[in-house]
mmCIF file of C-alpha atoms in Angstrom:
data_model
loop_
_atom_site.group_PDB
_atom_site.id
_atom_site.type_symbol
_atom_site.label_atom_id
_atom_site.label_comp_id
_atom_site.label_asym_id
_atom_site.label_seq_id
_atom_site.Cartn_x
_atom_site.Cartn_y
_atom_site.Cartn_z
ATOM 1 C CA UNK A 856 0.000 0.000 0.000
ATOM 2 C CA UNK A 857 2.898 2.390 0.851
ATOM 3 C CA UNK A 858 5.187 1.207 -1.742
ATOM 4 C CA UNK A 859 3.775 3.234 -4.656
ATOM 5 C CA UNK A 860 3.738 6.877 -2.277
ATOM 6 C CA UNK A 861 5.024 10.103 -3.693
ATOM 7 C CA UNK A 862 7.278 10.907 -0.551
ATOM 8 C CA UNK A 863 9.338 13.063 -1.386
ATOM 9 C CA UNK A 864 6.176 15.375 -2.599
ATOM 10 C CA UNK A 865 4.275 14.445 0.269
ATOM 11 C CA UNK A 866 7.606 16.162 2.169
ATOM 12 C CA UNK A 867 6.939 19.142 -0.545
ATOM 13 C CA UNK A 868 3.370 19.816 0.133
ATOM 14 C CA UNK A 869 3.154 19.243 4.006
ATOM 15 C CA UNK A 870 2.625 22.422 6.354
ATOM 16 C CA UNK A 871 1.586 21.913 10.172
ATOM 17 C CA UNK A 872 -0.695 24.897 10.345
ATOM 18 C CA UNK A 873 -3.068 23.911 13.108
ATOM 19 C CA UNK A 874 -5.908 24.726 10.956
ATOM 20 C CA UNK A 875 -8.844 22.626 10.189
ATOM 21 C CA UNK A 876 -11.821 22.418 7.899
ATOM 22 C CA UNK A 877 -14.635 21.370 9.427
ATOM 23 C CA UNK A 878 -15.756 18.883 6.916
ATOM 24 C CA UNK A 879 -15.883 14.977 7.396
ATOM 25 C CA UNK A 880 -13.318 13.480 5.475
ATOM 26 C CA UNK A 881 -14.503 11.330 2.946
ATOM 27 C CA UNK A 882 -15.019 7.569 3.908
ATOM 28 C CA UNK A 883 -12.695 5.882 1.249
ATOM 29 C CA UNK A 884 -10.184 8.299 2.137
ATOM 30 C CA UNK A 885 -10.915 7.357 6.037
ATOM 31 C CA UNK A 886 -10.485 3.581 4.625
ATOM 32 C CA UNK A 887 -7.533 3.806 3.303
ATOM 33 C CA UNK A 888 -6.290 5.224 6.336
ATOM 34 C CA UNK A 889 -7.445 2.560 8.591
ATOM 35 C CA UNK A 890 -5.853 0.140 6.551
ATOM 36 C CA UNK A 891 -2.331 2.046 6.394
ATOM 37 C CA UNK A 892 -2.519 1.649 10.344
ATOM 38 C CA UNK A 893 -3.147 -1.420 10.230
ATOM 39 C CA UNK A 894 -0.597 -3.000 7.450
ATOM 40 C CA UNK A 895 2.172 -0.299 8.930
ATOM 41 C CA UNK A 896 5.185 -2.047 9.345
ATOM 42 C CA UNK A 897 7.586 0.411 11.764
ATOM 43 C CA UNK A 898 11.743 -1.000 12.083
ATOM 44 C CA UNK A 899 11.253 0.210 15.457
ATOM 45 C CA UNK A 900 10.285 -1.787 18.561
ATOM 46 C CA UNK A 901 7.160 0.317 19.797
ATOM 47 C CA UNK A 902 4.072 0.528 21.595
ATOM 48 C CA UNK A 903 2.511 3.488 19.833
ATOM 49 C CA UNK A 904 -1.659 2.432 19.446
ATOM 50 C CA UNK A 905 -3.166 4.652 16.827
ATOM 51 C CA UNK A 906 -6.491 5.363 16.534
ATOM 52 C CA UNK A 907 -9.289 7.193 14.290
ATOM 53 C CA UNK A 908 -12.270 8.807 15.712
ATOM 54 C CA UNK A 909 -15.449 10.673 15.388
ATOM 55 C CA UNK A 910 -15.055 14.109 17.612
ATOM 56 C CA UNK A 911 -17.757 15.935 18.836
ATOM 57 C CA UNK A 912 -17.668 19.666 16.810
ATOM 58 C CA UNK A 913 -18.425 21.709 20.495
ATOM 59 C CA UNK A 914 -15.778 20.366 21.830
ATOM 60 C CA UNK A 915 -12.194 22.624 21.846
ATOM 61 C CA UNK A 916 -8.869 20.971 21.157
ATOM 62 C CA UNK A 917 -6.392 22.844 23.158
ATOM 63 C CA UNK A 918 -9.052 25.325 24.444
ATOM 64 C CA UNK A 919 -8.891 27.041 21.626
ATOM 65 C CA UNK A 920 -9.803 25.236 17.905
ATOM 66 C CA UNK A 921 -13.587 23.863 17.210
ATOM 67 C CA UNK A 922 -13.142 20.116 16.620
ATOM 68 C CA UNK A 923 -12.791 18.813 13.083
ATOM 69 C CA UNK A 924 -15.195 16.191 12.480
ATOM 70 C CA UNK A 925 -12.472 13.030 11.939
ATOM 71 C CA UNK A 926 -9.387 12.775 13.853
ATOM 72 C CA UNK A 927 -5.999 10.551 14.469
ATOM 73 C CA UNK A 928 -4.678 9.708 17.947
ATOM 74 C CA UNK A 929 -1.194 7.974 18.548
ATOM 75 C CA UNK A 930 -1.171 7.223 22.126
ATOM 76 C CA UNK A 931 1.959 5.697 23.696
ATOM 77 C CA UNK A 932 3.948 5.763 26.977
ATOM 78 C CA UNK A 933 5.371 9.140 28.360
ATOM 79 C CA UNK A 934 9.249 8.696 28.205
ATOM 80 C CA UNK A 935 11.512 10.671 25.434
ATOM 81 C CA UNK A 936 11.458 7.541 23.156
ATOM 82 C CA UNK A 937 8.455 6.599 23.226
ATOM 83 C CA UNK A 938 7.264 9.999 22.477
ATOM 84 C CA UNK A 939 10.144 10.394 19.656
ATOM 85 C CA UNK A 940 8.617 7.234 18.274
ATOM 86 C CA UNK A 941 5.213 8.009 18.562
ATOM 87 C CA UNK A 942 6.078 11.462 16.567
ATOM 88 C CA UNK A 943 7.640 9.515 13.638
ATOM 89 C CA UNK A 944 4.703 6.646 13.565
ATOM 90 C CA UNK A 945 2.973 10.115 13.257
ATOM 91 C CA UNK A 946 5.091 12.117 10.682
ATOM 92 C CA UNK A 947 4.528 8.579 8.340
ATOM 93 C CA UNK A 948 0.872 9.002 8.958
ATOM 94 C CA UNK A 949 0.565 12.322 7.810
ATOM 95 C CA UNK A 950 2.666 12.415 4.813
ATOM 96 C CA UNK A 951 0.490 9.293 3.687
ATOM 97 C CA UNK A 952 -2.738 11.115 4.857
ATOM 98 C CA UNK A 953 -1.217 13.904 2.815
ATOM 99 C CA UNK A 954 0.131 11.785 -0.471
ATOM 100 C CA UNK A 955 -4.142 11.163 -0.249
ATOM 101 C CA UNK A 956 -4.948 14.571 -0.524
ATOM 102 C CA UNK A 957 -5.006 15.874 2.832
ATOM 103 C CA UNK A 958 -3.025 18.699 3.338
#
């Protein structure tokens, strides 16, 4: 599933600009998501769990943005590496979510 990415545009096009449309993302898009978590295979020994979920749009994330509709969750242990792991499970994540149009 990952073999046939763009990365190095994916690198291109990414920007983390903490903003959000408010839109659901569409379901095949959400599917081929689920099923990148699932077949991702990391060289790392980890314990990062990632999850997708429905958020509830009243609801602030860091007491300050409205709540896009879909979200992504990496949850892990609280030590430097699993953190540093947990951000590069993430970083993967994203540039896929963005190679799909997500950006």
């Amino acid at each position: 599933m990952m073999r046939n990415i763009d990365w190095e545009n994916a690198i291109n096009i990414r920007r983390s600009t903490r903003s959000f449309d408010m839109i659901p993302v569409e379901e095949s898009i959400m599917v081929s998501l689920q099923k990148c978590i699932e077949e991702l295979e990391i060289p790392i020994k980890h314990n990062v769990e990632i999850r997708l979920f429905k958020a509830n749009p009243d609801k602030k994330l860091y007491t300050v943005f409205a709540s896009p509709p879909d979200n992504m969750a990496l949850i892990t242990n609280t030590d430097t590496c699993s953190i540093s792991i947990a951000g590069f499970v993430g970083e993967i994540l994203i540039l896929y979510a963005t190679n799909l149009g997500l950006a």
